[in-house]
PDB file of C-alpha atoms in Angstrom:
ATOM      1  CA  MET D   1      38.016   3.013  12.077  1.00  0.00           C
ATOM      2  CA  SER D   2      36.344   1.310  15.066  1.00  0.00           C
ATOM      3  CA  LEU D   3      32.570   1.063  15.409  1.00  0.00           C
ATOM      4  CA  ARG D   4      32.727   3.280  18.490  1.00  0.00           C
ATOM      5  CA  LYS D   5      34.050   6.214  16.439  1.00  0.00           C
ATOM      6  CA  LEU D   6      31.277   5.974  13.844  1.00  0.00           C
ATOM      7  CA  ASP D   7      28.314   8.332  13.947  1.00  0.00           C
ATOM      8  CA  LYS D   8      25.608   6.603  16.026  1.00  0.00           C
ATOM      9  CA  ASN D   9      22.920   7.034  13.369  1.00  0.00           C
ATOM     10  CA  PHE D  10      25.140   5.644  10.603  1.00  0.00           C
ATOM     11  CA  LYS D  11      26.202   2.773  12.861  1.00  0.00           C
ATOM     12  CA  ILE D  12      22.564   1.807  13.510  1.00  0.00           C
ATOM     13  CA  ALA D  13      21.745   1.940   9.788  1.00  0.00           C
ATOM     14  CA  ILE D  14      24.793  -0.008   8.569  1.00  0.00           C
ATOM     15  CA  MET D  15      24.596  -2.621  11.361  1.00  0.00           C
ATOM     16  CA  THR D  16      20.888  -3.071  10.609  1.00  0.00           C
ATOM     17  CA  LEU D  17      21.581  -3.625   6.918  1.00  0.00           C
ATOM     18  CA  ILE D  18      24.534  -5.992   7.368  1.00  0.00           C
ATOM     19  CA  LEU D  19      23.004  -8.124  10.134  1.00  0.00           C
ATOM     20  CA  THR D  20      19.633  -8.319   8.389  1.00  0.00           C
ATOM     21  CA  VAL D  21      21.257  -9.464   5.131  1.00  0.00           C
ATOM     22  CA  ILE D  22      23.325 -12.058   7.010  1.00  0.00           C
ATOM     23  CA  SER D  23      20.287 -13.317   8.967  1.00  0.00           C
ATOM     24  CA  ALA D  24      18.134 -13.478   5.826  1.00  0.00           C
ATOM     25  CA  GLY D  25      20.945 -15.309   4.017  1.00  0.00           C
ATOM     26  CA  ILE D  26      21.272 -17.866   6.810  1.00  0.00           C
ATOM     27  CA  PHE D  27      17.524 -18.449   6.815  1.00  0.00           C
ATOM     28  CA  GLY D  28      17.533 -18.735   3.011  1.00  0.00           C
ATOM     29  CA  GLY D  29      20.245 -21.377   3.197  1.00  0.00           C
ATOM     30  CA  PHE D  30      18.376 -23.200   5.918  1.00  0.00           C
ATOM     31  CA  THR D  31      15.113 -23.302   3.906  1.00  0.00           C
ATOM     32  CA  LEU D  32      17.068 -24.500   0.852  1.00  0.00           C
ATOM     33  CA  ILE D  33      18.445 -27.423   2.855  1.00  0.00           C
ATOM     34  CA  MET D  34      15.078 -28.163   4.467  1.00  0.00           C
ATOM     35  CA  SER D  35      13.314 -28.073   1.084  1.00  0.00           C
ATOM     36  CA  LYS D  36      15.075 -31.340   0.303  1.00  0.00           C
ATOM     37  CA  THR D  37      13.481 -32.998   3.329  1.00  0.00           C
ATOM     38  CA  LYS D  38       9.890 -34.067   3.934  1.00  0.00           C
ATOM     39  CA  LEU D  39       9.171 -31.396   6.558  1.00  0.00           C
ATOM     40  CA  GLU D  40       6.139 -29.606   5.127  1.00  0.00           C
ATOM     41  CA  LEU D  41       6.533 -26.536   7.367  1.00  0.00           C
ATOM     42  CA  PHE D  42       9.682 -25.372   5.590  1.00  0.00           C
ATOM     43  CA  ASN D  43       8.396 -26.313   2.158  1.00  0.00           C
ATOM     44  CA  ASN D  44       5.598 -23.775   2.472  1.00  0.00           C
ATOM     45  CA  GLY D  45       6.393 -20.554   0.612  1.00  0.00           C
ATOM     46  CA  ILE D  46       3.992 -18.420   2.655  1.00  0.00           C
ATOM     47  CA  VAL D  47       5.322 -19.684   5.995  1.00  0.00           C
ATOM     48  CA  ASN D  48       8.889 -18.993   4.859  1.00  0.00           C
ATOM     49  CA  THR D  49       7.887 -15.507   3.701  1.00  0.00           C
ATOM     50  CA  LEU D  50       6.288 -14.686   7.072  1.00  0.00           C
ATOM     51  CA  ILE D  51       9.327 -15.973   8.996  1.00  0.00           C
ATOM     52  CA  LEU D  52      11.607 -13.868   6.793  1.00  0.00           C
ATOM     53  CA  GLU D  53       9.448 -10.788   7.451  1.00  0.00           C
ATOM     54  CA  ILE D  54       9.769 -11.431  11.203  1.00  0.00           C
ATOM     55  CA  ILE D  55      13.558 -11.676  10.859  1.00  0.00           C
ATOM     56  CA  VAL D  56      13.582  -8.390   8.923  1.00  0.00           C
ATOM     57  CA  THR D  57      11.837  -6.810  11.927  1.00  0.00           C
ATOM     58  CA  ILE D  58      13.469  -8.421  14.943  1.00  0.00           C
ATOM     59  CA  VAL D  59      17.102  -8.010  13.861  1.00  0.00           C
ATOM     60  CA  PRO D  60      16.853  -4.239  13.150  1.00  0.00           C
ATOM     61  CA  CYS D  61      14.922  -3.613  16.384  1.00  0.00           C
ATOM     62  CA  LEU D  62      17.620  -5.449  18.358  1.00  0.00           C
ATOM     63  CA  VAL D  63      20.268  -3.276  16.681  1.00  0.00           C
ATOM     64  CA  VAL D  64      18.379  -0.131  17.713  1.00  0.00           C
ATOM     65  CA  LYS D  65      17.979  -1.438  21.248  1.00  0.00           C
ATOM     66  CA  ILE D  66      21.683  -2.308  21.599  1.00  0.00           C
ATOM     67  CA  ASN D  67      22.697   1.142  20.368  1.00  0.00           C
ATOM     68  CA  SER D  68      20.169   2.944  22.585  1.00  0.00           C
ATOM     69  CA  GLY D  69      21.486   1.925  25.966  1.00  0.00           C
ATOM     70  CA  GLY D  70      19.660  -1.392  26.012  1.00  0.00           C
ATOM     71  CA  LYS D  71      16.270   0.338  25.954  1.00  0.00           C
ATOM     72  CA  PHE D  72      13.684   0.133  23.202  1.00  0.00           C
ATOM     73  CA  ASN D  73      10.438   1.960  22.550  1.00  0.00           C
ATOM     74  CA  LEU D  74       8.288   2.584  19.485  1.00  0.00           C
ATOM     75  CA  GLU D  75       9.419   6.205  19.266  1.00  0.00           C
ATOM     76  CA  LEU D  76      12.909   4.999  18.280  1.00  0.00           C
ATOM     77  CA  ILE D  77      11.444   3.540  15.063  1.00  0.00           C
ATOM     78  CA  SER D  78       8.891   6.366  14.556  1.00  0.00           C
ATOM     79  CA  MET D  79       5.909   4.211  15.572  1.00  0.00           C
ATOM     80  CA  LYS D  80       4.812   6.161  18.624  1.00  0.00           C
ATOM     81  CA  PHE D  81       0.997   6.134  18.555  1.00  0.00           C
ATOM     82  CA  GLU D  82      -0.387   9.656  18.533  1.00  0.00           C
ATOM     83  CA  GLY D  83      -3.705  11.349  17.832  1.00  0.00           C
ATOM     84  CA  ASN D  84      -3.279  11.376  14.051  1.00  0.00           C
ATOM     85  CA  SER D  85      -1.759   7.892  13.742  1.00  0.00           C
ATOM     86  CA  SER D  86      -5.050   6.166  12.937  1.00  0.00           C
ATOM     87  CA  SER D  87      -6.030   8.777  10.355  1.00  0.00           C
ATOM     88  CA  ASN D  88      -2.592   8.524   8.714  1.00  0.00           C
ATOM     89  CA  LEU D  89      -2.966   4.739   8.543  1.00  0.00           C
ATOM     90  CA  PHE D  90      -6.319   5.023   6.756  1.00  0.00           C
ATOM     91  CA  ILE D  91      -5.113   7.837   4.487  1.00  0.00           C
ATOM     92  CA  GLY D  92      -2.277   5.561   3.364  1.00  0.00           C
ATOM     93  CA  MET D  93      -4.775   2.782   2.654  1.00  0.00           C
ATOM     94  CA  GLY D  94      -6.932   5.248   0.730  1.00  0.00           C
ATOM     95  CA  ILE D  95      -4.008   6.346  -1.436  1.00  0.00           C
ATOM     96  CA  SER D  96      -3.333   2.736  -2.436  1.00  0.00           C
ATOM     97  CA  LEU D  97      -7.013   2.133  -3.139  1.00  0.00           C
ATOM     98  CA  PHE D  98      -7.041   5.193  -5.408  1.00  0.00           C
ATOM     99  CA  MET D  99      -3.884   4.064  -7.229  1.00  0.00           C
ATOM    100  CA  ILE D 100      -5.088   0.508  -7.852  1.00  0.00           C
ATOM    101  CA  THR D 101      -8.603   1.616  -8.820  1.00  0.00           C
ATOM    102  CA  THR D 102      -7.071   4.032 -11.345  1.00  0.00           C
ATOM    103  CA  LEU D 103      -4.903   1.218 -12.688  1.00  0.00           C
ATOM    104  CA  VAL D 104      -7.775  -1.259 -13.042  1.00  0.00           C
ATOM    105  CA  VAL D 105     -10.145   1.287 -14.595  1.00  0.00           C
ATOM    106  CA  THR D 106      -7.488   2.329 -17.125  1.00  0.00           C
ATOM    107  CA  LEU D 107      -6.864  -1.295 -18.124  1.00  0.00           C
ATOM    108  CA  MET D 108     -10.613  -1.809 -18.499  1.00  0.00           C
ATOM    109  CA  VAL D 109     -11.185   1.369 -20.537  1.00  0.00           C
ATOM    110  CA  THR D 110      -8.400   0.356 -22.920  1.00  0.00           C
ATOM    111  CA  ARG D 111     -10.026  -3.109 -23.089  1.00  0.00           C
ATOM    112  CA  ILE D 112      -6.855  -4.872 -22.027  1.00  0.00           C
ATOM    113  CA  ILE D 113      -8.785  -6.588 -19.243  1.00  0.00           C
ATOM    114  CA  SER D 114     -12.438  -7.044 -18.358  1.00  0.00           C
ATOM    115  CA  ILE D 115     -14.036  -7.996 -15.064  1.00  0.00           C
ATOM    116  CA  LYS D 116     -15.354 -11.544 -15.212  1.00  0.00           C
ATOM    117  CA  GLY D 117     -16.924 -11.705 -11.754  1.00  0.00           C
ATOM    118  CA  PHE D 118     -16.227 -12.696  -8.169  1.00  0.00           C
ATOM    119  CA  GLY D 119     -14.005 -15.612  -7.217  1.00  0.00           C
ATOM    120  CA  PHE D 120     -16.960 -17.404  -5.597  1.00  0.00           C
ATOM    121  CA  GLU D 121     -18.377 -17.984  -9.079  1.00  0.00           C
ATOM    122  CA  PHE D 122     -15.318 -19.999 -10.144  1.00  0.00           C
ATOM    123  CA  ALA D 123     -14.151 -21.780  -6.983  1.00  0.00           C
ATOM    124  CA  PRO D 124     -15.552 -23.054  -3.652  1.00  0.00           C
ATOM    125  CA  VAL D 125     -16.271 -20.301  -1.110  1.00  0.00           C
ATOM    126  CA  ASN D 126     -13.805 -21.698   1.443  1.00  0.00           C
ATOM    127  CA  LYS D 127     -10.995 -21.750  -1.137  1.00  0.00           C
ATOM    128  CA  VAL D 128     -11.591 -18.108  -2.110  1.00  0.00           C
ATOM    129  CA  LEU D 129     -11.867 -16.957   1.519  1.00  0.00           C
ATOM    130  CA  TRP D 130      -8.673 -18.847   2.405  1.00  0.00           C
ATOM    131  CA  SER D 131      -6.907 -17.186  -0.545  1.00  0.00           C
ATOM    132  CA  VAL D 132      -8.073 -13.738   0.608  1.00  0.00           C
ATOM    133  CA  PHE D 133      -6.966 -14.480   4.181  1.00  0.00           C
ATOM    134  CA  LEU D 134      -3.475 -15.507   3.030  1.00  0.00           C
ATOM    135  CA  VAL D 135      -3.226 -12.374   0.886  1.00  0.00           C
ATOM    136  CA  PHE D 136      -4.219 -10.293   3.938  1.00  0.00           C
ATOM    137  CA  LEU D 137      -1.723 -12.089   6.200  1.00  0.00           C
ATOM    138  CA  VAL D 138       1.226 -11.655   3.836  1.00  0.00           C
ATOM    139  CA  ALA D 139       0.266  -8.018   3.148  1.00  0.00           C
ATOM    140  CA  ILE D 140      -0.012  -7.052   6.821  1.00  0.00           C
ATOM    141  CA  PHE D 141       3.325  -8.674   7.646  1.00  0.00           C
ATOM    142  CA  ALA D 142       4.999  -6.952   4.666  1.00  0.00           C
ATOM    143  CA  GLY D 143       3.398  -3.618   5.486  1.00  0.00           C
ATOM    144  CA  ILE D 144       4.576  -3.593   9.099  1.00  0.00           C
ATOM    145  CA  CYS D 145       7.871  -5.501   8.939  1.00  0.00           C
ATOM    146  CA  GLU D 146       9.330  -3.974   5.768  1.00  0.00           C
ATOM    147  CA  GLU D 147       8.341  -0.458   6.836  1.00  0.00           C
ATOM    148  CA  ILE D 148      10.045  -0.838  10.207  1.00  0.00           C
ATOM    149  CA  PHE D 149      13.207  -2.035   8.431  1.00  0.00           C
ATOM    150  CA  CYS D 150      13.315   0.301   5.405  1.00  0.00           C
ATOM    151  CA  ARG D 151      11.679   3.477   6.677  1.00  0.00           C
ATOM    152  CA  GLY D 152      11.519   3.264  10.471  1.00  0.00           C
ATOM    153  CA  ILE D 153      15.201   2.410  10.784  1.00  0.00           C
ATOM    154  CA  LEU D 154      17.184   2.755   7.536  1.00  0.00           C
ATOM    155  CA  LEU D 155      15.581   5.958   6.204  1.00  0.00           C
ATOM    156  CA  ASN D 156      15.078   7.372   9.690  1.00  0.00           C
ATOM    157  CA  TYR D 157      18.682   6.992  10.872  1.00  0.00           C
ATOM    158  CA  LEU D 158      20.323   7.679   7.500  1.00  0.00           C
ATOM    159  CA  ALA D 159      18.355  10.952   7.358  1.00  0.00           C
ATOM    160  CA  LYS D 160      19.738  11.934  10.764  1.00  0.00           C
ATOM    161  CA  TRP D 161      23.216  11.146   9.445  1.00  0.00           C
ATOM    162  CA  LYS D 162      23.254  12.584   5.898  1.00  0.00           C
ATOM    163  CA  GLY D 163      19.898  14.210   5.242  1.00  0.00           C
ATOM    164  CA  GLU D 164      16.477  13.223   3.930  1.00  0.00           C
ATOM    165  CA  ILE D 165      17.163  13.110   0.168  1.00  0.00           C
ATOM    166  CA  PHE D 166      20.210  10.870   0.584  1.00  0.00           C
ATOM    167  CA  ALA D 167      18.310   8.613   2.980  1.00  0.00           C
ATOM    168  CA  LEU D 168      15.261   8.483   0.705  1.00  0.00           C
ATOM    169  CA  ILE D 169      17.273   7.337  -2.324  1.00  0.00           C
ATOM    170  CA  VAL D 170      19.479   4.848  -0.454  1.00  0.00           C
ATOM    171  CA  SER D 171      16.591   3.270   1.478  1.00  0.00           C
ATOM    172  CA  SER D 172      14.561   2.959  -1.751  1.00  0.00           C
ATOM    173  CA  ILE D 173      17.489   1.243  -3.507  1.00  0.00           C
ATOM    174  CA  ILE D 174      17.813  -1.202  -0.596  1.00  0.00           C
ATOM    175  CA  PHE D 175      14.036  -1.748  -0.636  1.00  0.00           C
ATOM    176  CA  THR D 176      14.286  -2.589  -4.348  1.00  0.00           C
ATOM    177  CA  ALA D 177      17.274  -4.900  -3.817  1.00  0.00           C
ATOM    178  CA  PHE D 178      15.312  -6.909  -1.261  1.00  0.00           C
ATOM    179  CA  HIS D 179      12.676  -7.600  -3.949  1.00  0.00           C
ATOM    180  CA  ILE D 180      15.060  -8.832  -6.661  1.00  0.00           C
ATOM    181  CA  THR D 181      14.286 -12.480  -5.904  1.00  0.00           C
ATOM    182  CA  ARG D 182      10.634 -11.777  -6.751  1.00  0.00           C
ATOM    183  CA  TYR D 183      11.008  -9.316  -9.621  1.00  0.00           C
ATOM    184  CA  GLN D 184      13.722  -9.431 -12.283  1.00  0.00           C
ATOM    185  CA  ASP D 185      12.606  -7.218 -15.187  1.00  0.00           C
ATOM    186  CA  ILE D 186      13.428  -3.493 -15.290  1.00  0.00           C
ATOM    187  CA  ASN D 187       9.773  -2.384 -15.342  1.00  0.00           C
ATOM    188  CA  SER D 188       8.944  -4.270 -12.159  1.00  0.00           C
ATOM    189  CA  LEU D 189      12.085  -3.150 -10.326  1.00  0.00           C
ATOM    190  CA  THR D 190      11.436   0.451 -11.380  1.00  0.00           C
ATOM    191  CA  ASN D 191       7.950   0.142  -9.911  1.00  0.00           C
ATOM    192  CA  VAL D 192       9.340  -1.229  -6.656  1.00  0.00           C
ATOM    193  CA  PHE D 193      11.849   1.644  -6.482  1.00  0.00           C
ATOM    194  CA  LEU D 194       9.124   4.232  -7.114  1.00  0.00           C
ATOM    195  CA  MET D 195       6.965   2.633  -4.436  1.00  0.00           C
ATOM    196  CA  GLY D 196       9.948   2.915  -2.097  1.00  0.00           C
ATOM    197  CA  ILE D 197      10.153   6.622  -2.936  1.00  0.00           C
ATOM    198  CA  ILE D 198       6.421   7.086  -2.257  1.00  0.00           C
ATOM    199  CA  LEU D 199       6.634   5.234   1.061  1.00  0.00           C
ATOM    200  CA  GLY D 200       9.737   7.212   1.993  1.00  0.00           C
ATOM    201  CA  ILE D 201       8.163  10.579   1.163  1.00  0.00           C
ATOM    202  CA  THR D 202       5.052   9.770   3.204  1.00  0.00           C
ATOM    203  CA  PHE D 203       7.360   8.920   6.114  1.00  0.00           C
ATOM    204  CA  ILE D 204       9.295  12.176   5.705  1.00  0.00           C
ATOM    205  CA  VAL D 205       6.110  14.252   5.449  1.00  0.00           C
ATOM    206  CA  THR D 206       4.339  12.669   8.428  1.00  0.00           C
ATOM    207  CA  LYS D 207       7.428  11.855  10.549  1.00  0.00           C
ATOM    208  CA  SER D 208       5.702   8.583  11.352  1.00  0.00           C
ATOM    209  CA  LEU D 209       5.428   5.008  10.036  1.00  0.00           C
ATOM    210  CA  TYR D 210       1.642   4.798  10.114  1.00  0.00           C
ATOM    211  CA  MET D 211       0.877   6.241   6.684  1.00  0.00           C
ATOM    212  CA  PRO D 212       3.620   4.179   4.965  1.00  0.00           C
ATOM    213  CA  ILE D 213       2.376   1.043   6.736  1.00  0.00           C
ATOM    214  CA  GLY D 214      -1.209   1.690   5.623  1.00  0.00           C
ATOM    215  CA  LEU D 215      -0.107   2.428   2.066  1.00  0.00           C
ATOM    216  CA  HIS D 216       2.221  -0.576   1.824  1.00  0.00           C
ATOM    217  CA  PHE D 217      -0.260  -3.028   3.335  1.00  0.00           C
ATOM    218  CA  ALA D 218      -3.157  -1.822   1.197  1.00  0.00           C
ATOM    219  CA  TRP D 219      -1.133  -1.841  -2.040  1.00  0.00           C
ATOM    220  CA  ASP D 220      -0.092  -5.474  -1.557  1.00  0.00           C
ATOM    221  CA  PHE D 221      -3.547  -6.501  -0.333  1.00  0.00           C
ATOM    222  CA  TYR D 222      -5.699  -4.714  -2.935  1.00  0.00           C
ATOM    223  CA  LEU D 223      -3.448  -5.692  -5.836  1.00  0.00           C
ATOM    224  CA  ASP D 224      -3.490  -9.397  -4.959  1.00  0.00           C
ATOM    225  CA  LEU D 225      -7.284  -9.439  -4.697  1.00  0.00           C
ATOM    226  CA  TRP D 226      -7.344  -9.302  -8.500  1.00  0.00           C
ATOM    227  CA  SER D 227      -6.684 -12.602 -10.226  1.00  0.00           C
ATOM    228  CA  THR D 228      -7.584 -14.814 -13.153  1.00  0.00           C
ATOM    229  CA  GLU D 229     -10.032 -17.699 -13.221  1.00  0.00           C
ATOM    230  CA  LYS D 230      -7.117 -20.138 -13.085  1.00  0.00           C
ATOM    231  CA  ASP D 231      -6.319 -19.191  -9.476  1.00  0.00           C
ATOM    232  CA  PRO D 232      -9.304 -17.111  -8.289  1.00  0.00           C
ATOM    233  CA  SER D 233      -9.072 -14.526  -5.527  1.00  0.00           C
ATOM    234  CA  LEU D 234     -11.871 -12.076  -4.638  1.00  0.00           C
ATOM    235  CA  PHE D 235     -12.103 -10.448  -8.068  1.00  0.00           C
ATOM    236  CA  VAL D 236     -11.594 -12.347 -11.315  1.00  0.00           C
ATOM    237  CA  VAL D 237     -10.554 -10.602 -14.522  1.00  0.00           C
ATOM    238  CA  ASN D 238     -10.352 -11.771 -18.089  1.00  0.00           C
ATOM    239  CA  LEU D 239      -7.160 -10.961 -19.986  1.00  0.00           C
ATOM    240  CA  ASN D 240      -7.655  -9.977 -23.612  1.00  0.00           C
ATOM    241  CA  ASN D 241      -5.907 -12.731 -25.590  1.00  0.00           C
ATOM    242  CA  LYS D 242      -5.536 -10.316 -28.484  1.00  0.00           C
ATOM    243  CA  PHE D 243      -2.710  -8.551 -26.644  1.00  0.00           C
ATOM    244  CA  GLY D 244      -0.887 -11.458 -25.006  1.00  0.00           C
ATOM    245  CA  ILE D 245       0.384 -11.685 -21.428  1.00  0.00           C
ATOM    246  CA  ASN D 246       3.758 -10.054 -22.169  1.00  0.00           C
ATOM    247  CA  TYR D 247       2.064  -7.005 -23.680  1.00  0.00           C
ATOM    248  CA  ILE D 248      -0.400  -6.786 -20.778  1.00  0.00           C
ATOM    249  CA  ASP D 249       2.407  -6.993 -18.200  1.00  0.00           C
ATOM    250  CA  LYS D 250       4.340  -4.273 -20.024  1.00  0.00           C
ATOM    251  CA  VAL D 251       1.343  -1.913 -20.247  1.00  0.00           C
ATOM    252  CA  ASP D 252       0.434  -2.594 -16.619  1.00  0.00           C
ATOM    253  CA  GLY D 253       4.024  -1.831 -15.604  1.00  0.00           C
ATOM    254  CA  TRP D 254       4.118   1.470 -17.463  1.00  0.00           C
ATOM    255  CA  GLU D 255       0.739   2.545 -16.106  1.00  0.00           C
ATOM    256  CA  GLN D 256       1.928   1.812 -12.582  1.00  0.00           C
ATOM    257  CA  ILE D 257       5.037   3.914 -13.197  1.00  0.00           C
ATOM    258  CA  ILE D 258       2.961   6.866 -14.445  1.00  0.00           C
ATOM    259  CA  ILE D 259       0.504   6.664 -11.520  1.00  0.00           C
ATOM    260  CA  LYS D 260       3.337   6.449  -8.991  1.00  0.00           C
ATOM    261  CA  LEU D 261       5.183   9.392 -10.527  1.00  0.00           C
ATOM    262  CA  ILE D 262       2.021  11.491 -10.217  1.00  0.00           C
ATOM    263  CA  ILE D 263       1.664  10.504  -6.550  1.00  0.00           C
ATOM    264  CA  ILE D 264       5.347  11.349  -5.949  1.00  0.00           C
ATOM    265  CA  ILE D 265       4.900  14.807  -7.507  1.00  0.00           C
ATOM    266  CA  ILE D 266       1.848  15.458  -5.316  1.00  0.00           C
ATOM    267  CA  PHE D 267       3.709  14.454  -2.156  1.00  0.00           C
ATOM    268  CA  ILE D 268       6.751  16.526  -3.088  1.00  0.00           C
ATOM    269  CA  ALA D 269       4.445  19.539  -3.479  1.00  0.00           C
ATOM    270  CA  ILE D 270       2.909  18.821  -0.059  1.00  0.00           C
ATOM    271  CA  TYR D 271       6.369  18.455   1.494  1.00  0.00           C
ATOM    272  CA  ILE D 272       7.583  21.756   0.012  1.00  0.00           C
ATOM    273  CA  LYS D 273       4.448  23.514   1.254  1.00  0.00           C
ATOM    274  CA  ILE D 274       4.872  22.119   4.786  1.00  0.00           C
ATOM    275  CA  ARG D 275       8.576  23.047   4.835  1.00  0.00           C
ATOM    276  CA  ASN D 276       7.858  26.613   3.641  1.00  0.00           C
ATOM    277  CA  GLN D 277       5.144  27.026   6.286  1.00  0.00           C
ATOM    278  CA  ALA D 278       7.576  25.846   8.955  1.00  0.00           C
ATOM    279  CA  ARG D 279      10.160  28.396   7.761  1.00  0.00           C
ATOM    280  CA  GLU D 280       7.589  31.195   7.909  1.00  0.00           C
ATOM    281  CA  VAL D 281       6.706  30.281  11.487  1.00  0.00           C
ATOM    282  CA  THR D 282      10.355  30.282  12.576  1.00  0.00           C
TER     283      THR D 282
END
C-alpha cells in the first residue's frame, strides 16, 4: 500500500514515529563517535539531551507541515493559545506539586527520609543555583518537546484515526519506550507509563497541550530539586541507612504508582462527567 492511500492521520503519526526514531538514532551514533574525541560540547550529557529534545520537536512538526499542505500553525499540534491556556498550564504544575509533596511527606512520615536542609548549607551558592538552573532548563525542554511529540502529534493524530483509548495506550507505550535508556527496572518503567497515561488524559480532557506541558515540566523540575548532600540541589534529604537504597527506591516507586493511579482515576471521572454533560447538551 502506498503512503498516499493511507489515512492522513495515521500517516502523520507513523511518519512522525519512524523519522523521529531514525533522527534520534543518527544523533545517538554521532554523539557516540564524538565522545571519543576531545570536543567538550558533545561530551556534555545535558547539551546532548537538549539537542535530542529539539530533534524530537522539529522532526514531528516538519512531518505535520509536509502533510498539511506545507502550512504549519500551533493549532495543528493543539497548542493554540486561548483564554484558558495559562490557567491549564498552572493547573498542570499544581497537580505535579501536589503529587510530589504527597510523595515526600509520605516518605518522611514513614521515616524513610528526613529533610536535612537547603543545598546552600552544603555547597557554594553558585553551584546550587547552577544546579537548579540546569534542572529547570532540562525540565522545560522535556515538558514542551516531549509533549509536542507524544501528545500533540502521536496521541492527537492516532485518536483521529482509531479513537482516544487506542491513542492513549499506544502513545503512552511509545513515551515509555523513549525512556528505556534512562530507566530499566519494571517499577520505573511502570511509573513512566502511568505518567504517560496521566499526561494523555489531561490532553484528552482539555483538548490542549498546555496542562500536559505544565504537569510534565513541573514533575521533572520539582522532583529533581530533591537531592542528597553528595550532589546538593535546592532541598537536601537524608536517606535512612537502616532501609538501604534499594529498599528506598522500591518504596518510592510503589508510592509513585499509587499516587499516579489515584490521579488517573480522578481524571477518568472528570472525563466521564464532561462527556456525559456533552451528550445531554446534544
